[in-house]
Short mmCIF file of the C-alpha atoms (twelve columns), coordinates in Angstrom:
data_MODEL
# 
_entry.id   MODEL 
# 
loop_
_atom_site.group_PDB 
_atom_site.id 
_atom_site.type_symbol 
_atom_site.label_atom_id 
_atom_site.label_alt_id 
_atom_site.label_comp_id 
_atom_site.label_asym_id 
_atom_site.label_seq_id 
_atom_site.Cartn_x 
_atom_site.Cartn_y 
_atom_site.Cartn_z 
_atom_site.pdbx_PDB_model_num 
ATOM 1   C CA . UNK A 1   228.976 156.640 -120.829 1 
ATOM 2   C CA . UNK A 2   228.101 153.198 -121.844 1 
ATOM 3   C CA . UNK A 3   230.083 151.112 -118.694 1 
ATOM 4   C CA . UNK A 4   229.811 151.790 -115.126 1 
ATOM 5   C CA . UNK A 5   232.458 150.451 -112.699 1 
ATOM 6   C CA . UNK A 6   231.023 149.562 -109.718 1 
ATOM 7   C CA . UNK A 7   232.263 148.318 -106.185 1 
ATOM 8   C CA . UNK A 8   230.043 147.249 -102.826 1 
ATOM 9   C CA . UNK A 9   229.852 145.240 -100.040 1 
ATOM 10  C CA . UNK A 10  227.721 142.154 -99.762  1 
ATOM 11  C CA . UNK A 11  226.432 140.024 -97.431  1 
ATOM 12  C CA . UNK A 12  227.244 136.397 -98.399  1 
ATOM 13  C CA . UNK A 13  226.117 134.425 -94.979  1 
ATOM 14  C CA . UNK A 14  224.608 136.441 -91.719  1 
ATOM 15  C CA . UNK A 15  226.915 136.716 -89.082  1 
ATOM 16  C CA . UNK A 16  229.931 137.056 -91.340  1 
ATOM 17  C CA . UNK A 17  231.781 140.235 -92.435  1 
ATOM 18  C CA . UNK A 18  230.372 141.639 -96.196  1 
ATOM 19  C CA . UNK A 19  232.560 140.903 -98.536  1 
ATOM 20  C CA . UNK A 20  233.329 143.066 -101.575 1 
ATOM 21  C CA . UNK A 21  231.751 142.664 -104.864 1 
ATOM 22  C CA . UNK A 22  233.125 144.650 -108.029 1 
ATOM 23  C CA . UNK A 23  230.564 144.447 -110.800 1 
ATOM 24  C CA . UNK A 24  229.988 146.194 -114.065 1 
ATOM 25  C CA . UNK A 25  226.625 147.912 -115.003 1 
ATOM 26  C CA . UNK A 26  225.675 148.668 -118.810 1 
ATOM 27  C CA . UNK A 27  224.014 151.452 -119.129 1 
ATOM 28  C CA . UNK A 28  222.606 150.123 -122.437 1 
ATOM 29  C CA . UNK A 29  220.588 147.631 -120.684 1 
ATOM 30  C CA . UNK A 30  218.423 150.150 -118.542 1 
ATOM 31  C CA . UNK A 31  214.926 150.207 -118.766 1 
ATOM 32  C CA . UNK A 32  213.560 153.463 -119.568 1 
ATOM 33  C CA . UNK A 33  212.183 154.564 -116.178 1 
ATOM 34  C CA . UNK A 34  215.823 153.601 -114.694 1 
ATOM 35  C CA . UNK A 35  218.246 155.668 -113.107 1 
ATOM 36  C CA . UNK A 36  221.827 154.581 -112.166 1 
ATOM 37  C CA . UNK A 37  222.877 156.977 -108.805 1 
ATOM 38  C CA . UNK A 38  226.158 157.802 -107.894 1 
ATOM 39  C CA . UNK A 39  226.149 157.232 -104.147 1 
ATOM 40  C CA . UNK A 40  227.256 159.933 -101.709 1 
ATOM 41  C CA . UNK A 41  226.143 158.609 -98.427  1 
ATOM 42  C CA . UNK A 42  224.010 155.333 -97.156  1 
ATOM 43  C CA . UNK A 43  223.492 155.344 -93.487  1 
ATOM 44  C CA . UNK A 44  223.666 152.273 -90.957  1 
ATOM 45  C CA . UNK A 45  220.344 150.979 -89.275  1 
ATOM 46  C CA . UNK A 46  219.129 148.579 -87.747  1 
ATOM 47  C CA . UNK A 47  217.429 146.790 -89.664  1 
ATOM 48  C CA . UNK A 48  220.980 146.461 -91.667  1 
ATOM 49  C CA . UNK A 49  222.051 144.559 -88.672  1 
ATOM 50  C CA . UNK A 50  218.889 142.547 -88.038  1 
ATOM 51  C CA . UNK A 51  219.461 140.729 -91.783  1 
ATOM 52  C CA . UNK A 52  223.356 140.607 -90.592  1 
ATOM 53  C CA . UNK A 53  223.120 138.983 -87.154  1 
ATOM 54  C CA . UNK A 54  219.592 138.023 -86.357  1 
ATOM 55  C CA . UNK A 55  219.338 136.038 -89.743  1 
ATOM 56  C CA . UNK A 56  216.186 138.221 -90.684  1 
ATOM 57  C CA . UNK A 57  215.417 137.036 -94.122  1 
ATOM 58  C CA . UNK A 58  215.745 139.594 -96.914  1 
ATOM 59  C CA . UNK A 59  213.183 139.091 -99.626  1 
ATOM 60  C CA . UNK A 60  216.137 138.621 -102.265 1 
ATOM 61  C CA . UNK A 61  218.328 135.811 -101.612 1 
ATOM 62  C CA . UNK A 62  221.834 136.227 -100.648 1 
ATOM 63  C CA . UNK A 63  224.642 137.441 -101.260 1 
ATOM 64  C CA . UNK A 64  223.181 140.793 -101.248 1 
ATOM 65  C CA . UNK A 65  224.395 144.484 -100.924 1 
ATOM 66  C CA . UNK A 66  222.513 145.711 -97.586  1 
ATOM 67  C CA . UNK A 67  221.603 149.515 -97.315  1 
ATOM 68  C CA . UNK A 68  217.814 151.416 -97.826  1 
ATOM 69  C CA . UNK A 69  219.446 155.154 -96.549  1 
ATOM 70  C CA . UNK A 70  220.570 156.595 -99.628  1 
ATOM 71  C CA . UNK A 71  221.542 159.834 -101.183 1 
ATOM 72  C CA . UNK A 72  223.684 160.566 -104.401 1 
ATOM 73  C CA . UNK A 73  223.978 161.972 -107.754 1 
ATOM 74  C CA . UNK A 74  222.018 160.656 -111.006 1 
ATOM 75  C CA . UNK A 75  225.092 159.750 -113.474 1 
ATOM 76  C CA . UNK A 76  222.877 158.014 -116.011 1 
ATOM 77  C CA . UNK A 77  219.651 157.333 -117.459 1 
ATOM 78  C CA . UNK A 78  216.906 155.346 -119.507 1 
ATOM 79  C CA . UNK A 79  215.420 156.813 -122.229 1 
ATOM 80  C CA . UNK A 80  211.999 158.455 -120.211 1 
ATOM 81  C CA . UNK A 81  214.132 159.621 -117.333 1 
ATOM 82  C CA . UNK A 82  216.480 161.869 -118.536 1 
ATOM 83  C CA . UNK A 83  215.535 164.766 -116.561 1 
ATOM 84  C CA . UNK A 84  216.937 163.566 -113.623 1 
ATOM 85  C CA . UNK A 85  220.172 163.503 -114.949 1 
ATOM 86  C CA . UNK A 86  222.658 165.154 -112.757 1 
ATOM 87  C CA . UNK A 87  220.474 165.655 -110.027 1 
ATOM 88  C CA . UNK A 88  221.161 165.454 -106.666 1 
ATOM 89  C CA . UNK A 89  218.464 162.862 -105.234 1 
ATOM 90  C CA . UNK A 90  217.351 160.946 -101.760 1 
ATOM 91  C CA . UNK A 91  216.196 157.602 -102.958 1 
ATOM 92  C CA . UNK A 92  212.981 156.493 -100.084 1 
ATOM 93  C CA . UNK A 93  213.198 153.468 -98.326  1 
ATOM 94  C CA . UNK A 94  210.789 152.175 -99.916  1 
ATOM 95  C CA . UNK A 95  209.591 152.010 -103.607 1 
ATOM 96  C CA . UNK A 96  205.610 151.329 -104.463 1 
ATOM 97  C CA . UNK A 97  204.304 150.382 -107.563 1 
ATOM 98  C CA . UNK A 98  202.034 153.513 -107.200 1 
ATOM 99  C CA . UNK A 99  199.107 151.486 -108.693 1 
ATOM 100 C CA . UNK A 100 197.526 149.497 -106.173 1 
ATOM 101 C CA . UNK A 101 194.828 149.328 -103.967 1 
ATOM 102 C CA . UNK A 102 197.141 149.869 -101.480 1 
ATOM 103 C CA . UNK A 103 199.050 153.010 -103.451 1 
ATOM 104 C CA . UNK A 104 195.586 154.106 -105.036 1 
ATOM 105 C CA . UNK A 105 193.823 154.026 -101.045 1 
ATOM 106 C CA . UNK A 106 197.065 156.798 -99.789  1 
ATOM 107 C CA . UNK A 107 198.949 153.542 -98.229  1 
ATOM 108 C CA . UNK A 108 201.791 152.949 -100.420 1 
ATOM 109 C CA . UNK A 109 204.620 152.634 -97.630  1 
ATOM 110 C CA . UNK A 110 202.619 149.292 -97.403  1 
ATOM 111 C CA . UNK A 111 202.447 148.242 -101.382 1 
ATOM 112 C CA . UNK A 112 202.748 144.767 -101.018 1 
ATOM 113 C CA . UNK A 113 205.030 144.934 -104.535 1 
ATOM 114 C CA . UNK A 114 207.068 147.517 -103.575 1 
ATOM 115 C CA . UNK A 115 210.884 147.495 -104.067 1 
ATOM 116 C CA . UNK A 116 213.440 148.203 -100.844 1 
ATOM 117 C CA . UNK A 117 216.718 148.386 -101.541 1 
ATOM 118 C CA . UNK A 118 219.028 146.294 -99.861  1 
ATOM 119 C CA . UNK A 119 215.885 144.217 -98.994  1 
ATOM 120 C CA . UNK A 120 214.611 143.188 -102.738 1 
ATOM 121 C CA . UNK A 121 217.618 144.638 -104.810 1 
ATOM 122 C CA . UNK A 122 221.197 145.360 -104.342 1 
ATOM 123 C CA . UNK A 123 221.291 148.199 -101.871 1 
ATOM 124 C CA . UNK A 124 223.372 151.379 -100.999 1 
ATOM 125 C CA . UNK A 125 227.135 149.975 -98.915  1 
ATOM 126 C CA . UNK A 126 227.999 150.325 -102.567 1 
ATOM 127 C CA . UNK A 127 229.668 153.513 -105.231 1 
ATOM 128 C CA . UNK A 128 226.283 153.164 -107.426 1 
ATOM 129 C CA . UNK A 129 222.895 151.575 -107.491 1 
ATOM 130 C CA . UNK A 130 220.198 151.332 -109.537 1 
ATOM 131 C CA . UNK A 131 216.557 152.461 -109.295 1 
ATOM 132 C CA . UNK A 132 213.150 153.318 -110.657 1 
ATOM 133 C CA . UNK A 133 213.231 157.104 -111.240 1 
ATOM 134 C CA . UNK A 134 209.484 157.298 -110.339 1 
ATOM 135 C CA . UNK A 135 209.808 158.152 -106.725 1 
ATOM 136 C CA . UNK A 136 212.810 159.668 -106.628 1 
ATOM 137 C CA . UNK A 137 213.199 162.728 -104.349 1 
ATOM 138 C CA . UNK A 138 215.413 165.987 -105.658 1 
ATOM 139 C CA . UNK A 139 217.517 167.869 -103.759 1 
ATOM 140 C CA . UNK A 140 217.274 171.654 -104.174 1 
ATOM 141 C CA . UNK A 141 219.753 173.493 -106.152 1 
ATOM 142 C CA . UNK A 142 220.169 176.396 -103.416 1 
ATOM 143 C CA . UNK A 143 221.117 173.369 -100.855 1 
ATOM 144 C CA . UNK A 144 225.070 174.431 -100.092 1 
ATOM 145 C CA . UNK A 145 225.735 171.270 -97.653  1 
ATOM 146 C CA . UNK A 146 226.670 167.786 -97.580  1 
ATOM 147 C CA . UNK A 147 224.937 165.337 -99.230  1 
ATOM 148 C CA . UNK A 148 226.160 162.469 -98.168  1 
ATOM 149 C CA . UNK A 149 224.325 164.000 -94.268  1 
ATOM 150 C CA . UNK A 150 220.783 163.808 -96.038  1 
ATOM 151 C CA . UNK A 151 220.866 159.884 -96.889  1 
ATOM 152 C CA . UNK A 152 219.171 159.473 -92.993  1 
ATOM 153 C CA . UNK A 153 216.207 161.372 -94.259  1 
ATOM 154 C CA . UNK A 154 215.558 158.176 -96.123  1 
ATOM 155 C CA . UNK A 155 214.360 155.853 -93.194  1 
ATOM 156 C CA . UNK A 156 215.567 157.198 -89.784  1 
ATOM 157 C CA . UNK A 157 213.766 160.980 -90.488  1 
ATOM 158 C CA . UNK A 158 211.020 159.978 -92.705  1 
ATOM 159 C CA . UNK A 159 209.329 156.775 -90.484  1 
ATOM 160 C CA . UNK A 160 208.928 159.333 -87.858  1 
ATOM 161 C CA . UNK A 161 207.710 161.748 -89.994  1 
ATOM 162 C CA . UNK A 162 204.939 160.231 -91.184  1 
ATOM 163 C CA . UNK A 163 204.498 159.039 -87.423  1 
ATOM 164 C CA . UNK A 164 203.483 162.371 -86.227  1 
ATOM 165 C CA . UNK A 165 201.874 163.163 -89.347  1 
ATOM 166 C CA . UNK A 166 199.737 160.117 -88.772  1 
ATOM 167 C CA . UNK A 167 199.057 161.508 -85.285  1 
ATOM 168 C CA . UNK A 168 197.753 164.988 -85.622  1 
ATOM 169 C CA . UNK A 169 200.355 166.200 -83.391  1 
ATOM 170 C CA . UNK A 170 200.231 169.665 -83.418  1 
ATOM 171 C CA . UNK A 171 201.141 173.036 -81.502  1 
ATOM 172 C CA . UNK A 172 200.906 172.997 -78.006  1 
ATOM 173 C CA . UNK A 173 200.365 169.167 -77.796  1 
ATOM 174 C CA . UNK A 174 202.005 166.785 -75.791  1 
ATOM 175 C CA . UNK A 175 204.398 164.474 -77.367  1 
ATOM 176 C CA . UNK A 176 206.135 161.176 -75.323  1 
ATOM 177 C CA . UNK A 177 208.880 159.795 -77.141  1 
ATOM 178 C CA . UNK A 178 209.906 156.323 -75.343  1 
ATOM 179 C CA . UNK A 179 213.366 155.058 -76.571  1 
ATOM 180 C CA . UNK A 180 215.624 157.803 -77.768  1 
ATOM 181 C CA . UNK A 181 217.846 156.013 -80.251  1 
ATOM 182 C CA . UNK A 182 218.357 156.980 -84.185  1 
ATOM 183 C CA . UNK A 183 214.693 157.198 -84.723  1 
ATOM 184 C CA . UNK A 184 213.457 158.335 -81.802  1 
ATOM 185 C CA . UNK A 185 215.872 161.469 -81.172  1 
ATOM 186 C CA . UNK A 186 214.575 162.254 -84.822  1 
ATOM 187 C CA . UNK A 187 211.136 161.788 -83.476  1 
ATOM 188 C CA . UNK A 188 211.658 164.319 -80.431  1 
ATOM 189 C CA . UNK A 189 213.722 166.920 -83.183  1 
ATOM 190 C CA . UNK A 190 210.315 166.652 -85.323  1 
ATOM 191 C CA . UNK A 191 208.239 167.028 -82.741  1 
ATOM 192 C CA . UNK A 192 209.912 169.998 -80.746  1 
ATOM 193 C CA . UNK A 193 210.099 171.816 -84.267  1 
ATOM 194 C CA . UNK A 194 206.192 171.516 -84.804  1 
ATOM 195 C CA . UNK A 195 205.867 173.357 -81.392  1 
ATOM 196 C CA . UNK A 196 204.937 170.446 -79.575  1 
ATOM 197 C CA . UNK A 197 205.600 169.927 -75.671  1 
ATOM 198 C CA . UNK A 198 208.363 166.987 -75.908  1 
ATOM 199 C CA . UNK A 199 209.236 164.625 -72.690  1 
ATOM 200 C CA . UNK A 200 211.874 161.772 -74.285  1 
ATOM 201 C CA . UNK A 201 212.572 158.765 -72.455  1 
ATOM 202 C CA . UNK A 202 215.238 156.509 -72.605  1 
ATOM 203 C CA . UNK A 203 217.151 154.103 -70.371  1 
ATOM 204 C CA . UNK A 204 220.611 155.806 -71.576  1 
ATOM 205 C CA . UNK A 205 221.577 158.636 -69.920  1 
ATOM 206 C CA . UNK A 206 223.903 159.550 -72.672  1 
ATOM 207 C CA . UNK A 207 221.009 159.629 -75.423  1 
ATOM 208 C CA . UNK A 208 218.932 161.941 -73.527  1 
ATOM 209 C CA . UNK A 209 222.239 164.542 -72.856  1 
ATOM 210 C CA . UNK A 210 222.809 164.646 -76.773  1 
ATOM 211 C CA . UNK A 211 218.621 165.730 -76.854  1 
ATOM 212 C CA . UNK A 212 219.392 168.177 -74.191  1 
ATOM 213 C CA . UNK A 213 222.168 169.881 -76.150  1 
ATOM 214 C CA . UNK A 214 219.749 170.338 -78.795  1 
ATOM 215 C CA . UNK A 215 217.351 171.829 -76.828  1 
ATOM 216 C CA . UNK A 216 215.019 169.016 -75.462  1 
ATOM 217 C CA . UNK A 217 215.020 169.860 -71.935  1 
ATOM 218 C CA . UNK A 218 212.604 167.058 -69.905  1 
ATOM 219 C CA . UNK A 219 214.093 164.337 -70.317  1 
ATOM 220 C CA . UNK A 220 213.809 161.051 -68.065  1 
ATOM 221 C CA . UNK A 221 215.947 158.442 -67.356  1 
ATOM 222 C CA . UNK A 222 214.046 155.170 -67.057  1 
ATOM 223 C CA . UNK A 223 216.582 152.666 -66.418  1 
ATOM 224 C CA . UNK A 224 216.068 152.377 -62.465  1 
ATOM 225 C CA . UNK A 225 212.241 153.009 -62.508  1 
ATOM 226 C CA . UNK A 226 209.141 151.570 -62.686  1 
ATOM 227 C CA . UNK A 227 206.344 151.970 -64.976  1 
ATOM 228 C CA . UNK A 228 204.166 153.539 -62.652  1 
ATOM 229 C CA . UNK A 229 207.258 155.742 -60.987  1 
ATOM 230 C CA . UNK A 230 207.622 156.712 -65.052  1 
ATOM 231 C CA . UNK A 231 204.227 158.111 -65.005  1 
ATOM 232 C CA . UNK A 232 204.177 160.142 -61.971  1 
ATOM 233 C CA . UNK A 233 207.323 161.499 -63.124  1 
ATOM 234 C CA . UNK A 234 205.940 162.433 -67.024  1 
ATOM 235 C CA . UNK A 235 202.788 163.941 -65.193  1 
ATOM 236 C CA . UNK A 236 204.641 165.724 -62.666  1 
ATOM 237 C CA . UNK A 237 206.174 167.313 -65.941  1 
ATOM 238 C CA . UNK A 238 202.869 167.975 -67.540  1 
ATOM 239 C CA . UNK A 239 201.591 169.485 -64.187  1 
ATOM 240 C CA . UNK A 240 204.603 171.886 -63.298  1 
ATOM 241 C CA . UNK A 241 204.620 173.281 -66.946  1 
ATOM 242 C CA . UNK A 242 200.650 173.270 -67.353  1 
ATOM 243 C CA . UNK A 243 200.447 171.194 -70.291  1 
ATOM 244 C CA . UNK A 244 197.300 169.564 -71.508  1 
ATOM 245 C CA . UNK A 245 196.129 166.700 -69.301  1 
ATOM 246 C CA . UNK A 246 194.710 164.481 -71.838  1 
ATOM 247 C CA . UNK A 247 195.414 164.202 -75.738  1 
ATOM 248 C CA . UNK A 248 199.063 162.862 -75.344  1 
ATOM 249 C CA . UNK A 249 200.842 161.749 -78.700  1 
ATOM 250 C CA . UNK A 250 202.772 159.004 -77.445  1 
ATOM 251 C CA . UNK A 251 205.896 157.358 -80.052  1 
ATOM 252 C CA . UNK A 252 207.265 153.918 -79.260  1 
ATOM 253 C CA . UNK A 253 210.382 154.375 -80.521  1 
ATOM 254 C CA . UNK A 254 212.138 151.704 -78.522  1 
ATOM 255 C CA . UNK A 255 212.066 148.492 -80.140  1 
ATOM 256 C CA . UNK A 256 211.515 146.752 -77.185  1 
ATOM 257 C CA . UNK A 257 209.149 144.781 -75.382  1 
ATOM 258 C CA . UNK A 258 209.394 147.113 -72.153  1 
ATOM 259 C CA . UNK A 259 209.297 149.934 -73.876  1 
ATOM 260 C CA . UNK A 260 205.848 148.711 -75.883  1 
ATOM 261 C CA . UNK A 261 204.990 148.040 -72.358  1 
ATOM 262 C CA . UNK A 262 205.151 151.661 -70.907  1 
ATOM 263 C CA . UNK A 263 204.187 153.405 -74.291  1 
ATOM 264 C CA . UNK A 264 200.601 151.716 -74.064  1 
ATOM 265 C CA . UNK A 265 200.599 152.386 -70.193  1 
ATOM 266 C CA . UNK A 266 200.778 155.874 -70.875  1 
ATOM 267 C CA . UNK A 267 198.229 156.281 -72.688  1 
ATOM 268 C CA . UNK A 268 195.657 158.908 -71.394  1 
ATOM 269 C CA . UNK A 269 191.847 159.963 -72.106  1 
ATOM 270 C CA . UNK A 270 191.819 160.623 -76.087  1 
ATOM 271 C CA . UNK A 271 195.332 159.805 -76.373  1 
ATOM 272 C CA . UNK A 272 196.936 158.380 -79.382  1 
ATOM 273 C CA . UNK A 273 200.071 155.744 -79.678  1 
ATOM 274 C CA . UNK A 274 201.894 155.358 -82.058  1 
ATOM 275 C CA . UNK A 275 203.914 152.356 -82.642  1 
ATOM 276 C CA . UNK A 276 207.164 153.057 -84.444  1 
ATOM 277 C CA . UNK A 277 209.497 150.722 -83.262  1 
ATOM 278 C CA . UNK A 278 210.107 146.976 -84.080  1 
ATOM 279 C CA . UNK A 279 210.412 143.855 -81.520  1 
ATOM 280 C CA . UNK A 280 209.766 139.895 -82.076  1 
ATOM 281 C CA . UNK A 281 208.961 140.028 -78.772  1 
ATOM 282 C CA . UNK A 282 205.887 139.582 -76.855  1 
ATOM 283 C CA . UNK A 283 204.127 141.864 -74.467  1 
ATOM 284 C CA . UNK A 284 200.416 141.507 -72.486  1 
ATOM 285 C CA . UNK A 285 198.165 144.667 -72.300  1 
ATOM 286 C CA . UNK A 286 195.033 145.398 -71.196  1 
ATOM 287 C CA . UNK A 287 193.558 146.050 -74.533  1 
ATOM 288 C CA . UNK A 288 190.571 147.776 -73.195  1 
ATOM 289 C CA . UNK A 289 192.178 151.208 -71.656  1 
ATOM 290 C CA . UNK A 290 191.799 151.974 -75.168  1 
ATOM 291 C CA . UNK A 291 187.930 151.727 -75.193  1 
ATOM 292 C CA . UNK A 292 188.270 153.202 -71.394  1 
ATOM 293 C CA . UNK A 293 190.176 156.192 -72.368  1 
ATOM 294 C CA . UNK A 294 188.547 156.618 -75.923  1 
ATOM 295 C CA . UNK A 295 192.094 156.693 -77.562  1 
ATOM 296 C CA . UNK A 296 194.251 154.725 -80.194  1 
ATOM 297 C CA . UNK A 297 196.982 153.266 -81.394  1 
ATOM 298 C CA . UNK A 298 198.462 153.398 -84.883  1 
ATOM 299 C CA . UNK A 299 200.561 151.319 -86.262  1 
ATOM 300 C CA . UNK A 300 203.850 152.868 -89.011  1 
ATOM 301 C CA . UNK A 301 205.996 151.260 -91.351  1 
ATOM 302 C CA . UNK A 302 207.961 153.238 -93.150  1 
ATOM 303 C CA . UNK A 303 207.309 156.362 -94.658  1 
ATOM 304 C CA . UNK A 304 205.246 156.770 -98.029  1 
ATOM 305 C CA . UNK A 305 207.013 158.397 -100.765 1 
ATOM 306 C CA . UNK A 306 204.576 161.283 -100.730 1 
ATOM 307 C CA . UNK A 307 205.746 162.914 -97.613  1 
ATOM 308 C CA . UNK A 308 209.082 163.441 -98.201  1 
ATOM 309 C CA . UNK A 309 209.083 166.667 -100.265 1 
ATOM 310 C CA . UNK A 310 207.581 168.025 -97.358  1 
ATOM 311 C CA . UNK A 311 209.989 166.922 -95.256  1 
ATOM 312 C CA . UNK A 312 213.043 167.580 -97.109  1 
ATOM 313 C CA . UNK A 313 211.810 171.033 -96.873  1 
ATOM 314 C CA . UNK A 314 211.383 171.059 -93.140  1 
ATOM 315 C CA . UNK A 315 214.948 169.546 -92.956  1 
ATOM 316 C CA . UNK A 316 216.588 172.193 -95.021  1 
ATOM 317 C CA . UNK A 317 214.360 174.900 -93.226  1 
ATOM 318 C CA . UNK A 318 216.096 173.695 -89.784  1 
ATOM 319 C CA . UNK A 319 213.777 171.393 -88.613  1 
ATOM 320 C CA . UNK A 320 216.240 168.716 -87.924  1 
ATOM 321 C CA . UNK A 321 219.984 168.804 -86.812  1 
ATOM 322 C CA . UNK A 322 221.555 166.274 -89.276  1 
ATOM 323 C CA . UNK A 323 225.232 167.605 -88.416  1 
ATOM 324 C CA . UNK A 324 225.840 166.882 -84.921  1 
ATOM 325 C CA . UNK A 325 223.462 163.527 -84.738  1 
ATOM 326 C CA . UNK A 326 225.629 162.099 -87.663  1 
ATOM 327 C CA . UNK A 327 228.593 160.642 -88.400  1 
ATOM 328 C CA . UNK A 328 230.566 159.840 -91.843  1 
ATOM 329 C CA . UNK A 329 233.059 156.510 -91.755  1 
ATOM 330 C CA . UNK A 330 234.838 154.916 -95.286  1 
ATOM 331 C CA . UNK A 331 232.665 152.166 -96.599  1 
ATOM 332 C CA . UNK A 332 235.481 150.003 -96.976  1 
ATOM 333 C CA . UNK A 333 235.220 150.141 -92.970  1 
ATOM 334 C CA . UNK A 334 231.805 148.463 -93.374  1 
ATOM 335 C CA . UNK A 335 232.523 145.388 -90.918  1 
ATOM 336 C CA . UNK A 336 234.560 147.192 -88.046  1 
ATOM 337 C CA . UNK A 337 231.170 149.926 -88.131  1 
ATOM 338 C CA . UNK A 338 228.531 147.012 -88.195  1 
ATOM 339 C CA . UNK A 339 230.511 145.926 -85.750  1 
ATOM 340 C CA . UNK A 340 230.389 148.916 -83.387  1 
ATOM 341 C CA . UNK A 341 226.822 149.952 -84.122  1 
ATOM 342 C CA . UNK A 342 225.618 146.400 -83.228  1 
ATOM 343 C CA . UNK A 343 227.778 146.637 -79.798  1 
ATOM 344 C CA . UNK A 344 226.031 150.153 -79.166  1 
ATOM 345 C CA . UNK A 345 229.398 151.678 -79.669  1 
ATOM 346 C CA . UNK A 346 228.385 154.262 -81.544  1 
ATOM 347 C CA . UNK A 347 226.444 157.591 -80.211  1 
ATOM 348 C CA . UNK A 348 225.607 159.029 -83.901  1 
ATOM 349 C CA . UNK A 349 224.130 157.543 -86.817  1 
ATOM 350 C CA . UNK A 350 227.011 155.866 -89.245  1 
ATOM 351 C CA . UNK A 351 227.222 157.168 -92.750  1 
ATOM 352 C CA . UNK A 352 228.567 155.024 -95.347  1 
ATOM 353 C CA . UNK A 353 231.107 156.939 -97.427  1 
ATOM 354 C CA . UNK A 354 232.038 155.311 -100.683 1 
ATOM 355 C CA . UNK A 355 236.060 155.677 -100.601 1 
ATOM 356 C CA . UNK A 356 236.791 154.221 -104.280 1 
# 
């Protein structure tokens, strides 16, 4: 296979639908580390949408192919990578250099040269991309199911992941999960797999009956309450089911300015937050509860490359219900689903199917 006929959709000028892009790639002309994958799924998020509406820069210039959520099949190689061919692999988010101060000092979801697809290179709304082989993630042999469903382990599974590995949650402790959308329901299906006390909230009703159904049972809807009504109701929780008292792992989840808000206002005596979620905007604390209540908060960007063997594993042991939280739509349907998704039309994370 010299030639590689490929097809995607690009985004020429925010705000406007992608338009499709048919290129060629020469397999020739790899470099020896490179793979060329065979896409099988690339999921929608929102940061997708925040370079397509919100005129976010990406670090490559337009027109680019959007899309960091990716699964697929190796179809070709360069010459020092050819034991990935025909695997079956979930490309991470992000893509360190590995030798770094950052990467060398067990920080490389932060390598300042690091390589995100569709963020520095052509991404995954396309039939094939290409990639560095080096942090490349296989999928099992004995895994019998779709694997177009594992491309949300990429960003939407693994950012929490490393979230509560960042934490110390553990068995028996107390985890808060404010803002229940694509990350955050991951966040609570982590959590409540670990054997950790879960209490999601979330000012859609809807979001916290899909947690329900997977057995996340306190649940509270914020949208008509105050912060301090929140709190009596999350420690009324703790109370009736004699939790622990202090050491709550808190996950801001939300995105949002309020929801920043209540995360840090929930924090308790050796509590830790944890700051998942992305907003522009603004919010005033009162820094010192921290000192007061000898906690802390943690930033998270990403996921580092490193934990996602482990969580693959957790996935495929049951960890995380990928089936009824996703959804699969054609690629070529790319516009109508950015679309949706940005309108909060959709209840299940999109999947990208190439449909060429």
């Amino acid at each position: 296979m010299t030639n590689i006929e490929a097809t995607g959709w690009e985004l020429v000028k925010v705000g406007e639908k992608p338009e499709e892009r048919k290129w060629t790639i020469d397999t020739n002309a790899l470099s020896s580390d490179e793979l060329v994958v065979e896409i099988a799924g690339c999921g929608v998020c929102h940061t997708d949408l925040s370079f397509h509406y919100d005129g976010v820069r990406t670090k490559h210039d337009l027109p680019l192919i959007l899309g960091h959520e990716i699964s697929g099949v190796v179809i070709a190689t360069g010459g020092s990578a050819q034991q990935w061919m025909g695997k079956r692999v979930i490309i991470p988010a992000v893509l360190p250099c590995g030798e770094c101060d950052d990467c060398n000092n067990d920080r490389s979801n932060v390598c300042r040269t690091q390589v995100m697809p569709g963020n520095d290179i052509d991404g995954g709304f396309a039939t094939h991309i290409v990639v560095p082989s080096r942090w490349m993630v296989e999928v099992p042999t004995s895994f019998e199911g779709d694997l177009a469903s594992l491309s949300v382990i990429a960003d939407a599974v693994s950012t929490p992941w490393q979230a509560i590995e960042r934490s110390q949650l553990s068995f028996g402790d107390v985890a808060i999960i404010v803002g229940c959308g694509g990350v955050g329901g991951y966040c609570a299906q982590l959590a409540k797999s670990i054997g950790a006390n879960v209490i999601c909230l979330d000012i859609d009703e809807k979001r916290l009956n899909g947690l329900k159904e997977l057995g996340i049972e306190n649940t509270i809807v914020t949208a008509e309450l105050d912060n301090r009504e929140i709190k009596g109701q999350v420690k009324e929780i703790v109370k009736n089911n004699s939790w622990k008292r202090s050491g709550w792992r808190i996950f801001e989840c939300s995105g949002h300015p309020n929801g920043q808000t209540l995360a840090f206002e929930l924090v308790g005596p050796s509590g830790v937050l944890s700051v998942v979620g992305f907003t522009m905007g603004k919010v005033t604390i009162r820094l010192s509860n921290l000192m007061a209540h000898d906690a802390k908060a943690i930033g998270n960007w990403g996921c580092k490359p490193e934990l996602y063997h482990s969580l693959l594993e957790h996935v495929l042991e049951g960890g995380v219900d990928l089936e009824s939280t996703t959804e699969q739509r054609p690629l070529s349907t790319i516009g109508e689903v950015f679309t949706q998704v940005h309108d909060g039309c959709c209840a299940k994370r999109i999947i990208l199917v190439p449909d060429y």
